[in-house]
CSV table of C-alpha atoms in Angstrom, one decimal:
chain,number,residue,atom,x,y,z
A,1,MET,CA,77.0,110.9,112.6
A,2,ILE,CA,77.9,107.7,110.8
A,3,ARG,CA,74.9,105.6,109.9
A,4,GLU,CA,74.8,102.0,111.2
A,5,PRO,CA,75.5,99.8,108.2
A,6,GLN,CA,72.4,97.9,106.9
A,7,GLN,CA,73.7,94.4,107.8
A,8,GLU,CA,74.6,95.4,111.4
A,9,ARG,CA,71.2,97.1,111.8
A,10,SER,CA,69.5,94.0,110.7
A,11,ARG,CA,71.5,91.9,113.2
A,12,THR,CA,70.7,94.3,116.0
A,13,THR,CA,66.9,94.1,115.2
A,14,ARG,CA,67.1,90.3,115.1
A,15,ARG,CA,68.9,90.2,118.4
A,16,ARG,CA,66.4,92.6,120.1
A,17,LEU,CA,63.5,90.4,118.9
A,18,ILE,CA,65.1,87.3,120.3
A,19,ASP,CA,65.8,88.9,123.6
A,20,ALA,CA,62.2,90.1,123.7
A,21,ALA,CA,60.9,86.6,122.8
A,22,VAL,CA,62.8,85.0,125.7
A,23,GLU,CA,61.4,87.7,128.1
A,24,CYS,CA,57.8,87.3,126.8
A,25,ILE,CA,57.8,83.5,126.9
A,26,GLY,CA,59.3,83.6,130.4
A,27,GLU,CA,56.7,86.1,131.7
A,28,LEU,CA,53.6,85.2,129.8
A,29,GLY,CA,54.2,81.6,128.7
A,30,TRP,CA,53.9,80.3,125.2
A,31,THR,CA,50.1,80.8,124.9
A,32,GLY,CA,50.4,84.4,125.9
A,33,THR,CA,53.2,85.1,123.5
A,34,THR,CA,52.6,86.5,120.0
A,35,VAL,CA,54.9,87.9,117.3
A,36,ALA,CA,53.1,91.3,117.6
A,37,LEU,CA,53.7,91.4,121.4
A,38,ILE,CA,57.4,90.5,121.0
A,39,ALA,CA,57.8,93.2,118.3
A,40,GLU,CA,56.2,95.8,120.5
A,41,ARG,CA,58.4,94.9,123.4
A,42,ALA,CA,61.5,95.0,121.2
A,43,GLY,CA,60.5,98.4,119.8
A,44,VAL,CA,60.5,96.9,116.3
A,45,SER,CA,57.7,97.4,113.7
A,46,ARG,CA,55.5,94.4,113.2
A,47,GLY,CA,56.5,94.3,109.5
A,48,ALA,CA,60.2,94.2,110.4
A,49,ALA,CA,59.5,91.5,113.0
A,50,GLN,CA,57.6,89.4,110.4
A,51,HIS,CA,60.4,89.9,107.9
A,52,HIS,CA,62.9,88.3,110.3
A,53,PHE,CA,60.5,85.8,111.8
A,54,PRO,CA,57.5,84.9,109.7
A,55,ALA,CA,56.0,82.7,112.4
A,56,ARG,CA,56.2,82.4,116.2
A,57,GLU,CA,58.0,79.0,115.7
A,58,ASN,CA,60.9,80.7,113.8
A,59,LEU,CA,61.4,83.0,116.7
A,60,VAL,CA,61.3,80.1,119.1
A,61,ALA,CA,64.0,78.2,117.2
A,62,ALA,CA,66.2,81.4,117.2
A,63,ALA,CA,65.5,81.9,120.9
A,64,VAL,CA,66.4,78.4,121.9
A,65,GLU,CA,69.6,78.6,119.9
A,66,HIS,CA,70.4,81.9,121.5
A,67,VAL,CA,69.7,80.7,125.1
A,68,GLY,CA,71.9,77.6,124.4
A,69,GLU,CA,74.7,79.9,123.0
A,70,VAL,CA,74.5,82.3,125.9
A,71,GLN,CA,74.9,79.3,128.4
A,72,ILE,CA,77.8,77.9,126.4
A,73,THR,CA,79.5,81.3,126.2
A,74,GLU,CA,78.9,81.8,129.9
A,75,LEU,CA,80.5,78.5,130.7
A,76,LYS,CA,83.5,79.2,128.4
A,77,ARG,CA,84.0,82.6,129.9
A,78,HIS,CA,84.1,81.2,133.4
A,79,ALA,CA,86.4,78.4,132.3
A,80,ASP,CA,89.4,80.7,131.9
A,81,GLY,CA,89.3,81.6,135.6
A,82,LEU,CA,88.9,78.0,136.9
A,83,PRO,CA,91.5,76.7,139.2
A,84,THR,CA,93.6,73.7,138.2
A,85,GLY,CA,94.2,70.7,140.5
A,86,SER,CA,91.7,69.1,142.8
A,87,SER,CA,89.5,72.2,143.4
A,88,ARG,CA,88.7,72.4,139.7
A,89,ILE,CA,85.9,69.8,139.8
A,90,GLU,CA,84.3,71.7,142.7
A,91,ALA,CA,84.4,74.9,140.8
A,92,VAL,CA,82.9,73.3,137.6
A,93,VAL,CA,80.1,71.6,139.5
A,94,ASP,CA,79.2,74.9,141.1
A,95,MET,CA,79.0,76.5,137.7
A,96,LEU,CA,77.0,73.6,136.2
A,97,LEU,CA,74.5,73.2,139.0
A,98,ASN,CA,73.7,76.9,138.9
A,99,LEU,CA,73.3,76.9,135.2
A,100,TYR,CA,69.5,76.6,135.2
A,101,ALA,CA,68.6,78.8,138.1
A,102,GLY,CA,67.9,81.9,136.0
A,103,PRO,CA,65.1,83.4,133.9
A,104,MET,CA,66.3,81.7,130.7
A,105,PHE,CA,65.5,78.3,132.1
A,106,ARG,CA,62.0,79.6,133.0
A,107,ALA,CA,61.5,80.5,129.3
A,108,ALA,CA,62.8,77.1,128.2
A,109,LEU,CA,60.5,75.3,130.7
A,110,HIS,CA,57.5,77.2,129.3
A,111,LEU,CA,58.5,76.0,125.8
A,112,TRP,CA,59.1,72.4,126.8
A,113,VAL,CA,55.8,72.1,128.7
A,114,ALA,CA,53.9,73.8,125.8
A,115,ALA,CA,55.7,71.4,123.3
A,116,SER,CA,54.4,68.4,125.3
A,117,THR,CA,50.9,69.3,124.2
A,118,ASP,CA,51.8,70.9,120.8
A,119,GLU,CA,53.2,68.6,118.1
A,120,GLY,CA,54.4,71.4,115.8
A,121,LEU,CA,56.4,73.1,118.6
A,122,ARG,CA,57.7,69.7,119.7
A,123,GLY,CA,59.0,69.1,116.1
A,124,THR,CA,60.9,72.4,116.3
A,125,LEU,CA,62.3,72.0,119.8
A,126,VAL,CA,63.4,68.4,120.1
A,127,PRO,CA,66.3,68.5,117.6
A,128,LEU,CA,67.4,71.9,118.8
A,129,GLU,CA,67.4,70.8,122.5
A,130,ALA,CA,69.2,67.6,121.5
A,131,ARG,CA,72.0,69.7,119.9
A,132,VAL,CA,72.2,72.2,122.8
A,133,GLY,CA,72.2,69.3,125.3
A,134,ARG,CA,75.1,67.5,123.5
A,135,GLU,CA,77.1,70.7,123.4
A,136,ALA,CA,76.6,71.3,127.1
A,137,HIS,CA,77.6,67.8,127.8
A,138,ARG,CA,80.7,68.0,125.7
A,139,LEU,CA,81.7,71.3,127.4
A,140,ALA,CA,81.0,69.9,130.9
A,141,VAL,CA,83.4,66.9,130.2
A,142,GLU,CA,86.0,69.4,128.9
A,143,LEU,CA,85.7,71.7,131.8
A,144,LEU,CA,85.8,68.9,134.4
A,145,GLY,CA,88.9,67.6,132.6
A,146,VAL,CA,87.8,64.0,132.7
A,147,ASP,CA,88.1,61.1,130.3
A,148,GLU,CA,84.8,59.7,129.2
A,149,SER,CA,86.2,56.4,128.2
A,150,HIS,CA,86.5,55.6,132.0
A,151,PRO,CA,83.4,53.5,132.9
A,152,GLY,CA,80.7,55.5,134.6
A,153,VAL,CA,82.1,58.9,133.9
A,154,ARG,CA,79.7,59.7,131.0
A,155,GLU,CA,76.7,58.8,133.2
A,156,LEU,CA,78.0,60.9,136.1
A,157,VAL,CA,78.4,63.9,133.9
A,158,GLN,CA,74.9,63.3,132.5
A,159,ALA,CA,73.5,63.0,136.0
A,160,THR,CA,75.1,66.3,136.9
A,161,LEU,CA,73.4,68.1,134.1
A,162,ASP,CA,70.0,66.4,134.9
A,163,LEU,CA,70.4,67.3,138.5
A,164,ALA,CA,71.1,70.9,137.3
A,165,ARG,CA,67.8,70.9,135.5
A,166,GLY,CA,66.0,69.4,138.5
A,167,LEU,CA,67.5,72.2,140.7
A,168,GLY,CA,66.3,74.7,138.1
A,169,LEU,CA,62.8,73.3,138.6
A,170,ALA,CA,63.1,73.6,142.4
A,171,ASN,CA,64.0,77.2,141.9
A,172,LEU,CA,61.0,78.1,139.7
A,173,LEU,CA,58.4,79.0,142.3
A,174,THR,CA,60.5,79.8,145.4
A,175,ASP,CA,64.1,80.9,146.0
A,176,ASP,CA,66.0,77.7,146.5
A,177,THR,CA,69.5,79.2,146.7
A,178,ARG,CA,70.3,78.1,150.2
A,179,ARG,CA,69.3,74.5,149.8
A,180,ARG,CA,70.9,74.4,146.4
A,181,ARG,CA,74.2,75.6,147.8
A,182,GLN,CA,74.4,72.7,150.2
A,183,ILE,CA,73.5,70.2,147.6
A,184,ILE,CA,76.2,71.7,145.3
A,185,ARG,CA,78.8,71.3,148.1
A,186,GLN,CA,77.9,67.7,148.7
A,187,TRP,CA,77.7,66.8,145.0
A,188,SER,CA,81.1,68.4,144.3
A,189,ARG,CA,82.6,66.3,147.0
A,190,VAL,CA,81.1,63.0,145.7
A,191,LEU,CA,81.9,63.8,142.1
A,192,GLY,CA,85.4,64.9,143.0
A,193,SER,CA,86.2,61.5,144.6
A,194,GLU,CA,84.4,59.6,141.9
A,195,LEU,CA,86.0,61.4,138.9
A,196,LEU,CA,89.5,61.7,140.2
A,197,PRO,CA,90.7,58.5,138.7
A,198,ALA,CA,89.3,59.7,135.3
A,199,ALA,CA,91.0,63.1,135.4
A,200,THR,CA,92.9,63.6,132.2
A,201,GLU,CA,95.8,65.2,134.0
A,202,PRO,CA,97.3,64.0,137.3
A,203,ARG,CA,95.9,66.1,140.1
A,204,GLN,CA,97.6,64.7,143.2
A,205,ARG,CA,101.0,63.8,141.9
A,206,ASP,CA,102.3,63.5,145.5
A,207,VAL,CA,100.0,60.7,146.6
A,208,ARG,CA,100.6,58.5,143.5
A,209,PRO,CA,102.8,55.5,144.1
A,210,LYS,CA,106.1,56.0,142.2
A,211,THR,CA,106.0,52.9,139.9
A,212,ARG,CA,108.8,52.7,137.3
B,1,MET,CA,20.0,46.1,143.9
B,2,ILE,CA,21.5,47.9,146.9
B,3,ARG,CA,21.9,51.6,146.4
B,4,GLU,CA,25.4,53.1,146.8
B,5,PRO,CA,25.4,55.0,150.1
B,6,GLN,CA,25.3,58.8,149.7
B,7,GLN,CA,28.7,59.3,151.3
B,8,GLU,CA,30.4,56.8,149.1
B,9,ARG,CA,28.8,58.1,146.0
B,10,SER,CA,30.1,61.6,146.9
B,11,ARG,CA,33.6,60.2,147.3
B,12,THR,CA,33.5,58.4,144.0
B,13,THR,CA,32.3,61.6,142.2
B,14,ARG,CA,35.1,63.5,143.9
B,15,ARG,CA,37.7,61.0,142.9
B,16,ARG,CA,36.5,60.9,139.3
B,17,LEU,CA,36.8,64.7,139.1
B,18,ILE,CA,40.3,64.6,140.4
B,19,ASP,CA,41.4,61.9,138.0
B,20,ALA,CA,39.8,63.9,135.1
B,21,ALA,CA,41.6,67.0,136.3
B,22,VAL,CA,45.0,65.4,136.3
B,23,GLU,CA,44.3,64.0,132.8
B,24,CYS,CA,43.0,67.4,131.4
B,25,ILE,CA,45.9,69.4,132.9
B,26,GLY,CA,48.5,66.9,131.5
B,27,GLU,CA,46.9,66.9,128.0
B,28,LEU,CA,45.7,70.4,127.6
B,29,GLY,CA,47.8,72.4,130.1
B,30,TRP,CA,46.5,74.8,132.7
B,31,THR,CA,45.1,77.4,130.3
B,32,GLY,CA,43.2,74.8,128.4
B,33,THR,CA,41.6,73.3,131.5
B,34,THR,CA,38.2,74.4,132.8
B,35,VAL,CA,35.9,72.9,135.5
B,36,ALA,CA,33.2,72.4,132.8
B,37,LEU,CA,35.7,70.3,130.7
B,38,ILE,CA,36.8,68.3,133.7
B,39,ALA,CA,33.2,67.6,134.6
B,40,GLU,CA,32.4,66.4,131.1
B,41,ARG,CA,35.4,64.1,131.0
B,42,ALA,CA,34.5,62.7,134.4
B,43,GLY,CA,30.9,62.1,133.3
B,44,VAL,CA,29.7,64.3,136.2
B,45,SER,CA,27.1,67.2,135.9
B,46,ARG,CA,28.5,70.7,136.0
B,47,GLY,CA,26.5,71.4,139.1
B,48,ALA,CA,27.9,68.4,141.0
B,49,ALA,CA,31.4,69.4,139.9
B,50,GLN,CA,30.9,72.9,141.2
B,51,HIS,CA,29.4,71.6,144.4
B,52,HIS,CA,32.6,69.6,145.1
B,53,PHE,CA,35.0,72.2,143.6
B,54,PRO,CA,33.7,75.8,143.3
B,55,ALA,CA,36.8,76.9,141.4
B,56,ARG,CA,39.5,75.5,139.3
B,57,GLU,CA,42.0,76.2,142.1
B,58,ASN,CA,40.2,73.9,144.5
B,59,LEU,CA,40.4,71.1,142.0
B,60,VAL,CA,44.1,71.8,141.6
B,61,ALA,CA,44.7,71.6,145.3
B,62,ALA,CA,42.9,68.3,145.4
B,63,ALA,CA,44.7,67.0,142.3
B,64,VAL,CA,48.2,67.9,143.7
B,65,GLU,CA,47.4,66.2,147.0
B,66,HIS,CA,46.1,63.2,145.1
B,67,VAL,CA,49.2,62.9,142.9
B,68,GLY,CA,51.4,63.2,146.0
B,69,GLU,CA,49.4,60.5,147.8
B,70,VAL,CA,49.5,58.2,144.8
B,71,GLN,CA,53.3,58.5,144.6
B,72,ILE,CA,53.7,57.9,148.3
B,73,THR,CA,51.4,54.9,148.2
B,74,GLU,CA,53.3,53.6,145.2
B,75,LEU,CA,56.6,53.9,147.0
B,76,LYS,CA,55.2,52.3,150.1
B,77,ARG,CA,53.7,49.4,148.1
B,78,HIS,CA,57.0,48.7,146.5
B,79,ALA,CA,58.8,49.0,149.9
B,80,ASP,CA,57.5,45.7,151.1
B,81,GLY,CA,59.2,43.8,148.3
B,82,LEU,CA,62.6,45.5,148.7
B,83,PRO,CA,65.6,43.4,149.3
B,84,THR,CA,67.6,43.9,152.5
B,85,GLY,CA,71.3,44.2,152.6
B,86,SER,CA,73.6,46.0,150.1
B,87,SER,CA,71.3,45.7,147.1
B,88,ARG,CA,68.5,47.6,148.9
B,89,ILE,CA,70.0,51.1,148.0
B,90,GLU,CA,70.1,50.1,144.4
B,91,ALA,CA,66.5,49.0,144.4
B,92,VAL,CA,65.4,52.2,146.1
B,93,VAL,CA,67.3,54.4,143.8
B,94,ASP,CA,65.7,52.6,140.8
B,95,MET,CA,62.3,53.4,142.3
B,96,LEU,CA,63.1,57.0,143.1
B,97,LEU,CA,64.7,57.9,139.8
B,98,ASN,CA,61.7,56.5,137.9
B,99,LEU,CA,59.2,58.3,140.1
B,100,TYR,CA,58.7,61.3,137.8
B,101,ALA,CA,58.8,59.6,134.4
B,102,GLY,CA,55.1,59.2,134.1
B,103,PRO,CA,52.0,61.3,133.1
B,104,MET,CA,51.4,62.6,136.6
B,105,PHE,CA,54.7,64.5,136.5
B,106,ARG,CA,53.6,66.0,133.2
B,107,ALA,CA,50.5,67.4,134.9
B,108,ALA,CA,52.5,68.7,137.8
B,109,LEU,CA,54.9,70.4,135.4
B,110,HIS,CA,52.1,72.1,133.6
B,111,LEU,CA,50.9,73.5,137.0
B,112,TRP,CA,54.3,74.6,138.2
B,113,VAL,CA,55.0,76.4,134.9
B,114,ALA,CA,51.6,78.0,134.9
B,115,ALA,CA,52.1,79.0,138.6
B,116,SER,CA,55.3,80.8,137.7
B,117,THR,CA,53.2,83.4,135.8
B,118,ASP,CA,50.0,83.2,138.0
B,119,GLU,CA,50.3,84.4,141.5
B,120,GLY,CA,47.0,82.9,142.7
B,121,LEU,CA,48.0,79.5,141.5
B,122,ARG,CA,51.4,79.9,143.0
B,123,GLY,CA,49.8,80.6,146.4
B,124,THR,CA,47.9,77.4,146.2
B,125,LEU,CA,50.7,75.2,144.9
B,126,VAL,CA,53.8,76.3,146.9
B,127,PRO,CA,52.6,75.1,150.4
B,128,LEU,CA,51.1,71.9,148.9
B,129,GLU,CA,54.3,71.0,147.0
B,130,ALA,CA,56.4,71.8,150.0
B,131,ARG,CA,54.4,69.2,152.0
B,132,VAL,CA,54.5,66.6,149.3
B,133,GLY,CA,58.2,67.2,148.9
B,134,ARG,CA,58.9,66.8,152.6
B,135,GLU,CA,56.9,63.6,152.7
B,136,ALA,CA,58.8,62.2,149.7
B,137,HIS,CA,62.1,63.0,151.3
B,138,ARG,CA,61.1,61.5,154.6
B,139,LEU,CA,60.0,58.3,152.9
B,140,ALA,CA,63.2,58.2,150.7
B,141,VAL,CA,65.3,58.3,153.9
B,142,GLU,CA,63.2,55.6,155.4
B,143,LEU,CA,63.4,53.3,152.4
B,144,LEU,CA,67.1,53.8,151.9
B,145,GLY,CA,67.5,52.9,155.5
B,146,VAL,CA,70.0,55.7,156.3
B,147,ASP,CA,70.6,58.0,159.2
B,148,GLU,CA,70.3,61.7,158.2
B,149,SER,CA,72.4,62.8,161.2
B,150,HIS,CA,75.5,61.6,159.2
B,151,PRO,CA,77.0,64.6,157.5
B,152,GLY,CA,76.1,64.9,153.8
B,153,VAL,CA,73.4,62.2,153.9
B,154,ARG,CA,70.5,64.7,153.8
B,155,GLU,CA,72.0,66.5,150.8
B,156,LEU,CA,72.5,63.2,148.9
B,157,VAL,CA,68.9,62.2,149.4
B,158,GLN,CA,67.8,65.6,148.3
B,159,ALA,CA,70.1,65.5,145.3
B,160,THR,CA,68.6,62.1,144.4
B,161,LEU,CA,65.1,63.5,144.4
B,162,ASP,CA,66.2,66.6,142.4
B,163,LEU,CA,67.9,64.3,139.9
B,164,ALA,CA,64.7,62.4,139.7
B,165,ARG,CA,62.8,65.5,138.7
B,166,GLY,CA,65.5,66.4,136.2
B,167,LEU,CA,65.1,63.0,134.7
B,168,GLY,CA,61.4,63.5,134.6
B,169,LEU,CA,62.0,66.7,132.6
B,170,ALA,CA,64.3,64.8,130.2
B,171,ASN,CA,61.5,62.3,129.6
B,172,LEU,CA,58.9,64.9,128.7
B,173,LEU,CA,59.4,65.3,125.0
B,174,THR,CA,61.2,62.1,124.1
B,175,ASP,CA,61.4,58.6,125.5
B,176,ASP,CA,64.5,58.8,127.7
B,177,THR,CA,64.2,55.3,129.2
B,178,ARG,CA,67.5,53.9,127.9
B,179,ARG,CA,69.7,56.8,128.9
B,180,ARG,CA,67.9,57.0,132.3
B,181,ARG,CA,68.5,53.3,133.0
B,182,GLN,CA,72.3,53.8,132.6
B,183,ILE,CA,72.2,56.9,134.9
B,184,ILE,CA,70.2,55.0,137.5
B,185,ARG,CA,72.7,52.1,137.4
B,186,GLN,CA,75.7,54.5,137.9
B,187,TRP,CA,74.0,56.7,140.6
B,188,SER,CA,72.9,53.6,142.5
B,189,ARG,CA,76.5,52.4,142.6
B,190,VAL,CA,77.8,55.8,143.8
B,191,LEU,CA,75.1,56.4,146.3
B,192,GLY,CA,75.5,52.9,147.6
B,193,SER,CA,79.2,53.4,148.4
B,194,GLU,CA,78.5,56.9,149.8
B,195,LEU,CA,75.6,55.9,152.0
B,196,LEU,CA,77.0,52.7,153.3
B,197,PRO,CA,78.5,54.2,156.5
B,198,ALA,CA,75.2,55.9,157.2
B,199,ALA,CA,73.1,52.8,156.9
B,200,THR,CA,71.0,52.3,160.1
B,201,GLU,CA,71.6,48.6,160.1
B,202,PRO,CA,74.9,46.9,159.4
B,203,ARG,CA,74.9,45.7,155.8
B,204,GLN,CA,78.3,44.1,155.4
B,205,ARG,CA,78.9,42.6,158.8
B,206,ASP,CA,81.7,40.4,157.6
B,207,VAL,CA,84.0,43.2,156.4
B,208,ARG,CA,83.6,45.4,159.5
B,209,PRO,CA,86.7,45.3,161.7
B,210,LYS,CA,86.0,43.5,165.0
B,211,THR,CA,86.7,46.2,167.5
B,212,ARG,CA,85.7,45.5,171.1
């Protein structure tokens, strides 16, 4: 049996701790989460956990980055299968508005709310969330295939991501899937007709007047 | 000096406890909040507090109802000053999208997040929030002056309220006023043009084709 190289083992441990942190925070909240508890759940010794993450705040920073990366990767993975043409916006809106319906958003929410009464945590979270938010926005624009220099486009993309977080909130205590689906359908329709003129590639060649 | 009648004194005590509960939950979170602490902040004896609210859950129920009522009253108060005609939707959207930017939403958020890991609290909150949500929706429809039987109208009003809560979330850790203002402007414009055909009173008589 070939032994796992040191560096890879270290990466695996780190990753298991981060996964356990996201789980713990989502289930027990920030106040209920300790490095010892995370280590136990990850099946990692407390010493090894503390080697990777000296304090709970370090784990949080890594967890937020991880959650952000997972979301971005998820979006990119779906992007390859997206249709082109006018049904593209609908497919992207569907993806975006379902982005915060899962357990990762729950963990993030616990952190945000805890940070609202904990200055140290706020100092860690705010710059990280700003970066993750910017990246999500950039990717949303790219996936929608729209040009942000058109007036109003930037705000509609922002509104879509804010709506996504609002829908995540509505899904926190009860299963809101059915209602969300109808909102997604309607939002797609509106966004489609609003963003069409800002699409970076012509979508409805046939209806465009043939000038020149 | 005329003594405050018993019933009125009791109402005042109750109200002071509820205000203190909203403050405490918003500042210290659900885990940091106790009936004793609320009583102290309200300047009410612990005995009197327990007479009104035997458990923390009773206070929460009263607090959520109170927050809901304040929001509804606030909306209704503004309603009288709303313009008629095409600028009405813009004014209502401005009101709705600023609805969750304040400290009351912070308290509600603490409760929702706590309820996601506390079954007892969830049982108290879910029916209350459903009622408050329905009432907010009903009032939004009334203020916008639209007819929900038009296809898509219901979902657009729901989306507006979900967007409002998403914007409340974005305002939790940093001051998001400037960005929110631009989103409000753009969404008002879009909603205005989307809802115009569903307006219950003609807004642009002059541009309507004169049929019959």
